[in-house]
Amino acid sequence: MSTAVAASSSRPGLDLRSLAVRIGFLPALLIAVVAGMSAIDPQFYGTINILNILRNASFLAIVACGQALVIVAGGFDLSVGAVVALASVVMAKTMAATAHALPGQTTPIIVCGVAAGLGSGLAVGLVNGLCVAKLKVSGFVVTLGTMSATAGVGLMITSGIPVYGMPDVFVKGFGRAQLFGLPTAVYIALAVILVMVFVQRRTLFGRYVYAIGGNVEAAIVSGVSIQRHVVGTYAVSGLLAALTGILLTAQVGSGQASFGGDRMMLQSIAAAVIGGVSLRGGIGRIEIVSVSALFLTILGNALNLLHIDSRLQPVFLGIIMVAAVALDELSRRRRTQRV
Amino acid sequence: MSDAGLVVVRRDRVGGLLLQALLPIALVVMVLGFAVVDASVLSPANLLNIAQQTSYLALFAMAQTVVILTRGFDLALGPTVSMVSVGTALAMATTTATGHGTATVLLAGFGAGFGLGIACGAFNGVVIALLGVSPFVATLGSYNVAIGIATTLSAGRPVQGVPKLFSQLFYGGSVLGVPAAIAITVVIGAALHLMLGRTVFGRSLYIIGTNPRAATVAGLPVRRILVATYVLSSTLSALGAIMMTARTGSGEPNLGGALSLQAIAAAVVGGTSLAGGRGGVGTAVLGALFITILSNGMNLTRIDGYVQMVVLGAIVILGVLLDQARLERH
């Protein structure tokens, strides 16, 4: 750190470059895509499309925030996609059941449903965290296992059929509602991002997560309780994935075991990684990850509007992800060589 | 003092042996358990069926194992399988349609299949070893690219027009009475076993996995070896994909499905360590056998497919716990 500061102060020309490296190529790329698309297709900046982008970006950003936290601590959460599905069906089932027991009383129905949904996500997160922290099994394998198990439970509950029976108020008054012209999911995502940024920067928990991901040995020596904080990261990730499941369910109007899935899981990791989170742990900022989630959503939207075959779209996603990380790695290498 | 030490050592050794033998024991117990519920599990036809099914997964588990040995893994294995299947079928269908001879058709199919596989492996290897991207991101990238290519080439539909002879040879055919799939896997497995144990290249994979820095200091061309490893891995996947294409008789754009993670699960359950440096053909085959028997038995005893997913997930975690216990003894 101190050498970097010294280098930038001695050569003012480097200052700009190091700033560019710090922010990354992401905002520039984002602006380029937005500007390019606006020029090509006026549909792109139509209200409907923008709302659509923001809503989808919100879902992804919430999951990616949790994923990023886990990765910063040096872990992995492959189960997020399955948790989205589980929370969706658990909430819908609970609401349908409570509606049967207490017909017409919407408040308890909604409270029970949301609590059950969030609870299911928290439970999966705790299992992940406890297995990783107490049993010292790698996060990759643990969440690989819980991903399969969670997806299986979600399908078992529903037999793969959508679950209906949620209160109208919940769907129309919350999931599909708009506040000052923006979908409710956008406000919730913003709140989550703000809280997570605060947690990361200003709370002990956030700082310890960096410490654990950066250097476990040093964190142990400094007296950081590794286990508790690792469990915490997985719990947050599970909780946030469940939140996305609930928002998706509220928007669609039924609980479905097909929500989330591998696609959501891979995209959340892609968002984190493109957003500068290092898979080696210890590096990564929530706000950039959120921008990255927005970028991925806009990219997908742009490819759709350009009528690029949806089958070919993964190719772009894959290449952009690898390129973003490779550029990041190369610039880091160059910096360390210069120092 | 010394007596106590001896006892501890002996108990340790017994415990270690038990841990080593646990998976084979569990396999036998599992087969017997399923047989109690349904005797047809032990019928010769079903045993042959299990062996045949295992041979595909074993190949993919071997493909994962060679990269896991170097502390990597290949998330793109499944999509690579899909891509190779589609490519092989397309090449054969096209050459058949243009009236080429059988030899040319088969050659074109194999050329396209292995070509695509090797290209994917080279991409992974170059991105990981030369650009320094983590295996996770690199193969997640090629995962997407391979899915895109597979579904675009095939327009999302099965590719028909694969010559009958291809299926007859590589699915229906047999060598000395052994079905082709099993024979191929045994030969490849034996070759890979020798390669990992007896060649400089093979040994260097273990060194890189155990201690990458030591490997570099010792003067091993780590980058070149890593590229070669990923190419080897994808070539094995391509072989498995071609064999599976012979089985289905068409190029399937979603043949790979959940294979990436299934192959990792098989390798890990068998005792390959994700920390690198430990594992081999034996662990890959054992893990593949375990998972195949488990799902075969659950199918025959009519356990719900969704419950099977839960069981499989639990098994994966359990397998790693055992691995951890084994590691602590070392």
XYZ file of C-alpha atoms in Angstrom:
669
model
C 0.000 0.000 0.000
C 2.651 2.497 1.061
C 4.754 1.784 -2.015
C 1.775 2.416 -4.254
C 1.160 5.744 -2.562
C 4.807 6.677 -2.921
C 4.815 5.752 -6.594
C 1.726 7.775 -7.363
C 2.939 10.838 -5.507
C 6.294 10.807 -7.261
C 4.750 10.523 -10.694
C 1.527 12.456 -11.151
C 0.900 10.778 -14.507
C 0.412 7.496 -12.706
C -2.214 8.928 -10.427
C -4.897 8.917 -13.083
C -3.988 5.437 -14.156
C -4.072 4.043 -10.663
C -7.433 5.716 -10.198
C -8.666 4.028 -13.375
C -7.346 0.722 -12.128
C -9.063 1.197 -8.791
C -12.456 1.963 -10.240
C -11.875 -0.618 -12.923
C -13.001 -0.837 -16.494
C -16.523 -1.552 -15.418
C -18.110 1.929 -15.339
C -16.480 2.783 -18.665
C -17.800 -0.439 -20.160
C -21.230 0.228 -18.673
C -21.380 3.736 -20.123
C -20.178 2.459 -23.494
C -22.922 -0.179 -23.646
C -25.602 2.280 -22.531
C -24.482 4.960 -24.991
C -24.112 2.501 -27.837
C -27.497 0.916 -27.228
C -29.232 4.282 -26.883
C -27.830 5.273 -30.253
C -28.832 2.029 -31.945
C -32.247 1.329 -30.490
C -34.571 3.949 -28.971
C -36.521 1.097 -27.358
C -33.566 0.721 -25.017
C -34.284 3.919 -23.097
C -38.034 3.480 -23.144
C -39.608 3.527 -19.669
C -40.783 -0.067 -19.842
C -37.342 -1.358 -20.760
C -35.574 0.688 -18.111
C -37.968 -0.512 -15.413
C -37.463 -4.049 -16.633
C -33.679 -3.681 -16.436
C -33.791 -2.137 -12.978
C -36.076 -4.825 -11.635
C -33.943 -7.679 -12.945
C -30.750 -5.962 -11.844
C -32.225 -5.643 -8.340
C -32.817 -9.384 -8.070
C -29.298 -10.155 -9.220
C -27.662 -7.425 -7.127
C -29.201 -8.684 -3.882
C -27.923 -12.223 -4.463
C -24.554 -10.938 -5.664
C -24.084 -8.851 -2.493
C -24.289 -11.979 -0.353
C -22.158 -13.951 -2.746
C -19.518 -11.193 -2.715
C -19.390 -11.188 1.085
C -18.788 -14.955 1.145
C -16.103 -14.735 -1.537
C -14.344 -11.846 0.253
C -14.092 -14.111 3.294
C -12.416 -16.684 1.066
C -15.429 -18.929 0.451
C -17.943 -19.777 -2.238
C -21.695 -20.147 -2.239
C -22.956 -22.395 -5.003
C -26.285 -22.885 -3.216
C -27.731 -19.388 -3.759
C -29.709 -20.335 -6.866
C -31.301 -23.285 -5.096
C -32.044 -21.102 -2.053
C -33.924 -18.632 -4.265
C -36.141 -21.515 -5.393
C -36.544 -22.979 -1.898
C -37.505 -19.643 -0.320
C -40.003 -19.080 -3.126
C -41.855 -22.357 -2.625
C -41.572 -22.340 1.173
C -43.062 -18.875 1.337
C -45.857 -19.642 -1.132
C -46.702 -22.922 0.645
C -46.715 -21.244 4.057
C -48.928 -18.429 2.824
C -51.342 -20.881 1.238
C -51.438 -22.917 4.469
C -51.912 -19.904 6.739
C -54.585 -18.537 4.405
C -56.386 -21.846 4.845
C -56.143 -21.633 8.645
C -56.834 -17.908 9.006
C -58.898 -16.925 5.971
C -58.972 -13.242 5.150
C -56.362 -12.122 7.676
C -53.706 -10.904 5.318
C -51.201 -9.503 7.805
C -50.445 -12.753 9.660
C -50.470 -14.625 6.358
C -47.844 -12.349 4.838
C -45.737 -12.199 7.997
C -45.715 -15.977 8.358
C -44.919 -16.514 4.691
C -42.079 -14.017 4.532
C -40.645 -15.267 7.822
C -40.754 -18.870 6.590
C -39.101 -17.908 3.301
C -36.325 -15.946 4.959
C -35.993 -18.668 7.586
C -35.437 -21.364 4.973
C -32.668 -19.297 3.392
C -31.105 -18.605 6.761
C -31.228 -22.311 7.594
C -29.379 -23.306 4.418
C -26.863 -20.519 5.032
C -26.257 -21.709 8.595
C -25.751 -25.306 7.437
C -23.261 -24.057 4.842
C -21.454 -21.883 7.345
C -21.315 -24.474 10.103
C -20.026 -27.169 7.741
C -17.352 -24.834 6.396
C -16.325 -23.353 9.748
C -16.684 -26.224 12.202
C -15.946 -29.184 9.957
C -13.361 -27.293 7.891
C -14.698 -28.575 4.588
C -14.107 -26.386 1.536
C -16.964 -24.001 0.770
C -17.075 -25.172 -2.812
C -17.907 -28.763 -1.919
C -20.215 -27.988 0.987
C -22.347 -25.655 -1.094
C -22.168 -28.072 -4.028
C -23.790 -30.597 -1.712
C -26.346 -28.223 -0.209
C -27.156 -26.911 -3.699
C -28.268 -30.368 -4.781
C -30.037 -31.028 -1.484
C -31.802 -27.645 -1.408
C -32.970 -27.926 -4.997
C -34.228 -31.420 -4.213
C -36.192 -30.222 -1.178
C -37.729 -27.392 -3.206
C -38.884 -29.835 -5.870
C -40.085 -32.339 -3.267
C -42.293 -29.747 -1.613
C -43.960 -28.777 -4.863
C -43.488 -31.827 -7.113
C -42.319 -29.218 -9.595
C -45.746 -27.554 -9.842
C -46.146 -23.790 -9.197
C -47.690 -22.959 -5.815
C -50.569 -20.487 -5.815
C -52.699 -19.102 -3.015
C -50.828 -15.975 -1.946
C -52.858 -12.958 -0.813
C -53.684 -10.533 -3.611
C -52.332 -7.639 -1.574
C -48.918 -9.249 -1.435
C -48.700 -9.672 -5.197
C -50.472 -6.559 -6.437
C -49.758 -4.265 -3.506
C -46.118 -5.257 -3.070
C -44.554 -7.457 -5.739
C -45.945 -5.655 -8.778
C -46.402 -2.276 -7.108
C -44.453 0.842 -7.994
C -43.401 3.641 -5.701
C -42.606 6.990 -7.325
C -42.491 5.193 -10.651
C -40.039 2.505 -9.606
C -40.733 -1.138 -8.714
C -40.546 -1.950 -4.982
C -37.743 -4.442 -5.648
C -35.488 -1.540 -6.680
C -35.924 0.206 -3.314
C -35.304 -3.006 -1.426
C -32.171 -3.691 -3.480
C -30.915 -0.148 -2.820
C -31.542 -0.591 0.890
C -29.717 -3.927 0.892
C -26.774 -2.436 -0.991
C -26.541 0.542 1.375
C -26.705 -1.656 4.458
C -24.140 -4.067 3.017
C -21.766 -1.244 2.088
C -22.095 0.084 5.625
C -21.525 -3.382 7.092
C -18.477 -3.914 4.919
C -16.854 -0.588 5.690
C -17.956 0.491 9.119
C -18.681 -2.583 11.183
C -16.267 -4.933 12.890
C -17.946 -7.829 11.131
C -17.169 -6.304 7.725
C -13.587 -5.537 8.604
C -13.051 -9.008 10.054
C -14.417 -10.559 6.867
C -11.707 -8.735 4.924
C -9.134 -9.828 7.474
C -10.167 -13.473 7.279
C -10.179 -13.494 3.483
C -6.907 -11.603 3.249
C -4.884 -13.701 5.648
C -6.493 -16.303 7.883
C -3.361 -16.877 9.934
C -3.001 -13.192 10.659
C -6.687 -12.942 11.548
C -6.385 -15.848 13.991
C -3.303 -14.328 15.582
C -5.130 -11.020 15.895
C -7.825 -12.768 17.884
C -10.593 -12.720 15.292
C -13.142 -15.466 15.833
C -12.915 -17.070 12.408
C -15.745 -19.558 12.813
C -18.362 -17.071 13.913
C -17.648 -14.667 11.076
C -17.465 -17.346 8.393
C -20.837 -18.694 9.538
C -22.055 -15.095 9.426
C -21.096 -14.618 5.771
C -22.910 -17.763 4.653
C -25.938 -16.852 6.765
C -26.111 -13.413 5.134
C -25.732 -14.966 1.700
C -28.541 -17.445 2.356
C -30.760 -14.718 3.763
C -30.223 -12.405 0.783
C -30.806 -15.213 -1.714
C -34.065 -15.970 0.112
C -35.007 -12.294 -0.107
C -34.576 -12.413 -3.877
C -36.709 -15.553 -3.975
C -39.440 -13.731 -2.074
C -39.310 -10.672 -4.343
C -39.415 -12.849 -7.472
C -42.362 -14.798 -6.066
C -44.222 -11.616 -5.174
C -43.729 -10.326 -8.689
C -44.677 -13.501 -10.541
C -47.530 -14.366 -8.167
C -46.656 -18.004 -7.547
C -43.952 -19.995 -5.798
C -41.840 -21.941 -8.242
C -39.000 -24.401 -7.741
C -37.624 -23.345 -11.112
C -36.676 -19.849 -9.910
C -33.029 -19.015 -9.415
C -31.243 -22.211 -10.312
C -27.776 -22.637 -11.745
C -28.166 -19.556 -13.885
C -28.707 -17.251 -10.912
C -25.825 -18.889 -9.051
C -23.400 -18.518 -11.946
C -24.536 -14.969 -12.643
C -24.084 -13.939 -9.022
C -20.523 -15.256 -9.060
C -19.927 -13.589 -12.425
C -21.244 -10.294 -11.036
C -18.950 -10.545 -8.024
C -15.912 -11.469 -10.074
C -16.469 -8.862 -12.790
C -17.068 -6.421 -9.931
C -13.505 -6.922 -8.798
C -14.004 -9.431 -6.000
C -10.922 -11.622 -5.823
C -11.587 -15.344 -5.599
C -8.493 -15.523 -3.399
C -10.421 -13.568 -0.775
C -9.802 -10.305 1.030
C -10.605 -8.001 -1.879
C -13.923 -6.689 -3.147
C -16.450 -3.925 -2.640
C -20.213 -4.304 -2.571
C -20.907 -1.071 -4.449
C -18.840 -2.158 -7.449
C -20.460 -5.590 -7.375
C -23.855 -3.869 -7.577
C -22.725 -1.873 -10.602
C -21.494 -5.113 -12.083
C -24.902 -6.741 -11.536
C -26.477 -3.797 -13.335
C -23.936 -4.161 -16.130
C -24.675 -7.873 -16.613
C -28.398 -7.209 -16.691
C -28.012 -4.387 -19.222
C -25.736 -6.562 -21.325
C -28.314 -9.348 -21.442
C -31.018 -6.832 -22.261
C -28.902 -5.253 -25.010
C -28.208 -8.633 -26.602
C -31.948 -9.314 -26.568
C -32.792 -5.969 -28.168
C -30.123 -6.501 -30.811
C -31.919 -9.741 -31.695
C -28.816 -11.732 -31.001
C -29.842 -15.356 -30.809
C -30.474 -16.128 -27.153
C -28.481 -19.313 -27.650
C -25.411 -17.310 -28.575
C -25.697 -14.918 -25.629
C -23.808 -17.101 -23.124
C -20.772 -16.902 -25.419
C -20.624 -13.141 -24.905
C -21.146 -13.442 -21.177
C -18.384 -16.022 -20.891
C -15.862 -14.079 -22.937
C -16.570 -10.784 -21.169
C -16.208 -12.401 -17.767
C -12.888 -14.038 -18.575
C -11.638 -10.879 -20.274
C -12.576 -8.692 -17.300
C -10.758 -10.932 -14.852
C -7.766 -11.437 -17.141
C -7.372 -7.663 -17.612
C -7.602 -7.201 -13.870
C -4.985 -9.872 -13.275
C -2.642 -8.488 -15.941
C -2.855 -4.942 -14.609
C -2.135 -6.203 -11.102
C 0.855 -8.133 -12.382
C 2.176 -5.088 -14.184
C 1.780 -3.003 -11.049
C 3.655 -5.462 -8.868
C 6.398 -5.681 -11.470
C 6.785 -1.917 -11.530
C 7.008 -1.756 -7.757
C 5.655 -44.157 27.643
C 6.828 -46.074 24.613
C 4.108 -48.674 25.096
C 1.445 -46.015 25.156
C 2.946 -44.518 22.028
C 2.822 -47.868 20.280
C -0.800 -48.385 21.192
C -1.685 -44.982 19.877
C 0.175 -45.666 16.663
C -1.532 -49.023 16.257
C -4.948 -47.562 16.894
C -4.138 -44.810 14.483
C -3.167 -47.293 11.816
C -6.323 -49.327 12.309
C -8.370 -46.155 12.128
C -6.526 -45.068 9.006
C -7.090 -48.413 7.331
C -10.760 -48.276 8.261
C -11.025 -44.836 6.706
C -9.303 -46.032 3.542
C -11.585 -49.049 3.294
C -14.719 -47.159 4.235
C -15.859 -46.366 0.718
C -15.498 -49.925 -0.631
C -17.248 -51.222 2.492
C -19.994 -48.660 2.082
C -20.336 -49.751 -1.550
C -20.849 -53.389 -0.609
C -23.269 -52.531 2.189
C -25.198 -50.280 -0.150
C -25.495 -52.930 -2.873
C -26.636 -55.533 -0.328
C -29.102 -53.060 1.166
C -30.637 -52.343 -2.216
C -30.648 -56.072 -3.012
C -32.721 -56.758 0.100
C -35.363 -54.309 -1.105
C -35.208 -55.448 -4.704
C -33.346 -58.588 -5.732
C -33.103 -57.459 -9.351
C -30.329 -55.095 -8.281
C -27.976 -58.092 -8.277
C -29.173 -59.542 -11.592
C -26.412 -59.961 -14.189
C -28.221 -57.612 -16.548
C -28.325 -54.855 -13.935
C -24.712 -55.396 -12.889
C -23.638 -55.070 -16.511
C -25.828 -51.989 -16.753
C -24.122 -50.487 -13.684
C -20.679 -51.227 -15.104
C -21.632 -49.626 -18.385
C -23.098 -46.522 -16.735
C -20.087 -46.236 -14.470
C -17.694 -46.295 -17.415
C -18.980 -42.957 -18.712
C -18.982 -41.191 -15.351
C -15.578 -42.711 -14.536
C -14.103 -41.136 -17.679
C -15.488 -37.734 -16.688
C -14.311 -38.178 -13.110
C -10.815 -38.954 -14.451
C -10.998 -35.807 -16.563
C -11.824 -33.798 -13.435
C -9.235 -35.600 -11.353
C -6.239 -34.654 -13.497
C -7.060 -30.948 -13.157
C -8.103 -31.237 -9.497
C -4.663 -32.743 -8.812
C -3.206 -29.356 -9.785
C -5.659 -27.508 -7.503
C -7.941 -26.635 -10.384
C -11.266 -27.921 -11.628
C -13.268 -27.818 -14.802
C -16.743 -26.353 -14.485
C -16.993 -26.429 -18.283
C -16.878 -30.228 -18.472
C -20.638 -30.633 -18.948
C -20.993 -27.995 -21.675
C -17.846 -29.372 -23.344
C -19.554 -32.757 -23.488
C -22.634 -31.160 -25.074
C -20.532 -29.218 -27.559
C -18.473 -32.256 -28.549
C -21.618 -34.354 -28.936
C -23.204 -31.798 -31.242
C -19.964 -31.248 -33.190
C -19.343 -34.957 -33.667
C -22.892 -35.628 -34.800
C -22.937 -32.633 -37.161
C -19.642 -33.618 -38.771
C -20.826 -37.163 -39.315
C -24.260 -36.126 -40.560
C -22.753 -33.644 -43.018
C -20.164 -36.040 -44.396
C -22.789 -38.770 -44.666
C -25.126 -36.432 -46.529
C -22.389 -35.471 -48.990
C -21.851 -39.150 -49.775
C -18.526 -39.836 -48.149
C -17.379 -43.318 -47.210
C -17.768 -44.752 -43.733
C -14.128 -44.303 -42.829
C -14.212 -40.631 -43.771
C -17.456 -40.112 -41.863
C -16.093 -41.658 -38.678
C -12.816 -39.793 -39.059
C -14.668 -36.495 -39.524
C -16.770 -37.194 -36.442
C -13.793 -38.002 -34.256
C -11.809 -35.106 -35.703
C -14.573 -32.609 -34.957
C -15.242 -34.036 -31.494
C -11.662 -34.204 -30.313
C -10.884 -30.915 -32.075
C -13.581 -29.104 -30.122
C -12.536 -30.823 -26.900
C -8.887 -29.947 -27.344
C -9.780 -26.358 -28.280
C -11.808 -26.009 -25.094
C -9.007 -27.487 -23.009
C -6.428 -25.235 -24.635
C -8.617 -22.200 -23.957
C -8.970 -23.175 -20.296
C -5.286 -23.950 -19.936
C -4.058 -20.770 -21.606
C -6.431 -18.533 -19.647
C -5.543 -20.214 -16.349
C -1.814 -20.769 -16.763
C -0.753 -17.838 -18.928
C -3.251 -15.129 -17.984
C -3.375 -16.126 -14.330
C -7.174 -16.286 -14.129
C -8.520 -18.613 -11.434
C -9.749 -22.004 -12.708
C -13.213 -21.181 -11.412
C -13.628 -18.040 -13.502
C -11.819 -19.380 -16.537
C -13.898 -22.532 -16.771
C -17.078 -20.660 -15.859
C -16.298 -18.513 -18.889
C -15.748 -21.481 -21.175
C -18.854 -23.072 -19.617
C -20.918 -20.259 -21.066
C -19.058 -20.220 -24.361
C -19.426 -23.981 -24.834
C -23.156 -23.884 -24.004
C -23.596 -21.085 -26.526
C -21.733 -22.972 -29.237
C -23.526 -26.252 -28.544
C -27.017 -24.753 -28.689
C -26.225 -22.490 -31.651
C -24.702 -25.262 -33.773
C -27.629 -27.545 -33.050
C -30.324 -24.842 -33.013
C -31.271 -26.323 -29.647
C -32.473 -29.587 -31.182
C -30.906 -33.069 -31.253
C -28.682 -33.519 -34.295
C -29.889 -36.517 -36.306
C -28.186 -38.337 -39.150
C -25.507 -40.107 -37.183
C -24.607 -43.316 -39.072
C -25.895 -46.525 -37.484
C -22.439 -48.061 -37.713
C -21.071 -45.469 -35.265
C -23.528 -46.528 -32.568
C -23.080 -50.190 -33.432
C -19.328 -49.898 -32.982
C -18.990 -47.662 -29.934
C -22.143 -48.525 -28.033
C -23.345 -51.895 -29.279
C -19.891 -53.247 -30.057
C -17.789 -55.347 -27.750
C -14.165 -56.352 -27.290
C -13.702 -59.991 -26.213
C -17.266 -59.979 -24.936
C -16.809 -56.753 -22.961
C -19.100 -53.886 -24.055
C -17.244 -51.148 -25.915
C -17.803 -48.435 -23.297
C -16.362 -50.567 -20.502
C -13.429 -51.731 -22.638
C -12.515 -48.199 -23.681
C -12.709 -46.869 -20.122
C -10.580 -49.727 -18.781
C -7.888 -49.174 -21.415
C -7.876 -45.393 -20.980
C -7.960 -45.733 -17.196
C -4.978 -48.080 -17.216
C -3.043 -45.767 -19.524
C -3.845 -42.743 -17.383
C -2.901 -44.646 -14.245
C 0.530 -45.413 -15.708
C 0.881 -41.849 -16.893
C 0.089 -40.360 -13.484
C 2.289 -42.789 -11.603
C 5.194 -43.485 -13.901
C 5.876 -40.491 -16.105
C 7.583 -37.237 -15.263
C 4.509 -35.373 -16.502
C 2.233 -37.360 -14.221
C 4.386 -36.950 -11.150
C 4.760 -33.245 -11.771
C 0.959 -32.854 -11.532
C 1.177 -34.101 -7.943
C 4.069 -31.767 -7.179
C 2.232 -28.762 -8.600
C -0.842 -29.656 -6.571
C 1.032 -30.277 -3.350
C 3.217 -27.205 -3.528
C 3.069 -24.947 -6.597
C 5.903 -22.751 -5.398
C 8.188 -25.716 -4.843
C 7.330 -26.912 -8.342
C 8.367 -23.561 -9.808
C 11.533 -23.409 -7.727
C 12.402 -26.957 -8.745
C 12.394 -25.739 -12.325
C 9.242 -27.447 -13.565
C 7.674 -25.669 -16.543
C 4.486 -25.200 -14.505
C 2.612 -23.138 -17.063
C 3.246 -25.543 -19.918
C 2.287 -28.498 -17.738
C -0.945 -26.803 -16.683
C -1.952 -26.106 -20.296
C -1.215 -29.736 -21.160
C -3.260 -30.902 -18.162
C -6.347 -28.971 -19.199
C -5.993 -30.219 -22.767
C -5.675 -33.790 -21.452
C -8.730 -33.294 -19.251
C -10.907 -31.963 -22.069
C -9.692 -34.707 -24.404
C -10.923 -37.283 -21.892
C -14.231 -35.414 -21.650
C -14.461 -35.390 -25.445
C -13.913 -39.153 -25.546
C -16.679 -39.644 -22.997
C -18.916 -37.319 -24.998
C -18.319 -39.258 -28.227
C -19.134 -42.521 -26.433
C -22.325 -41.029 -25.012
C -23.252 -39.742 -28.470
C -22.874 -43.291 -29.774
C -25.233 -44.416 -27.025
C -27.968 -41.884 -27.778
C -27.429 -42.098 -31.531
C -27.729 -38.322 -31.968
C -25.927 -35.121 -31.016
C -27.544 -33.736 -27.892
C -27.093 -30.034 -27.000
C -27.870 -30.741 -23.355
C -26.070 -34.033 -23.010
C -23.651 -32.500 -20.497
C -26.380 -31.160 -18.224
C -25.223 -31.446 -14.634
C -22.129 -33.481 -15.547
C -19.584 -30.839 -14.459
C -20.637 -30.972 -10.858
C -21.444 -34.678 -10.954
C -17.916 -35.440 -12.108
C -16.447 -33.225 -9.395
C -18.701 -34.959 -6.863
C -17.566 -38.387 -8.072
C -13.906 -37.426 -7.834
C -14.306 -35.891 -4.393
C -16.411 -38.728 -2.980
C -13.782 -41.159 -4.243
C -11.149 -39.366 -2.194
C -9.577 -36.862 -4.580
C -8.618 -33.788 -2.573
C -9.709 -30.394 -3.865
C -6.634 -29.037 -2.088
C -4.627 -30.716 -4.841
C -1.968 -33.371 -4.966
C -4.022 -36.351 -3.840
C -6.092 -38.710 -5.953
C -5.825 -40.715 -9.115
C -7.591 -43.092 -11.459
C -8.547 -45.335 -8.529
C -10.346 -42.610 -6.606
C -12.114 -41.427 -9.770
C -13.391 -44.911 -10.622
C -14.396 -45.631 -7.029
C -16.319 -42.364 -6.771
C -18.024 -42.910 -10.123
C -18.970 -46.460 -9.098
C -20.345 -45.220 -5.797
C -22.532 -42.516 -7.340
C -23.741 -44.762 -10.166
C -24.685 -47.607 -7.812
C -26.386 -45.173 -5.479
C -28.565 -43.668 -8.190
C -29.140 -47.042 -9.879
C -30.263 -48.562 -6.581
C -32.459 -45.586 -5.748
C -34.046 -45.814 -9.205
C -34.739 -49.535 -8.867
C -36.163 -49.133 -5.362
C -38.318 -46.319 -6.755
C -36.996 -43.562 -4.548
C -38.338 -40.227 -5.741
C -35.968 -38.368 -8.072
C -36.143 -35.258 -5.906
C -35.222 -37.225 -2.798
C -32.289 -38.621 -4.756
C -30.977 -35.081 -5.243
C -31.051 -34.537 -1.479
C -29.282 -37.840 -0.808
C -26.629 -37.082 -3.422
C -25.987 -33.691 -1.874
C -25.583 -35.199 1.564
C -23.249 -37.876 0.189
C -20.985 -35.278 -1.375
C -20.590 -33.429 1.928
C -20.061 -36.702 3.768
C -17.393 -37.745 1.278
C -15.461 -34.560 1.877
C -15.770 -34.946 5.643
C -14.146 -38.367 5.324
C -11.452 -36.860 3.154
C -10.854 -34.271 5.850
C -10.529 -36.972 8.492
C -8.054 -38.816 6.283
C -6.086 -35.621 5.700
C -5.772 -34.936 9.413
C -4.190 -38.346 9.884
C -1.497 -37.695 7.314
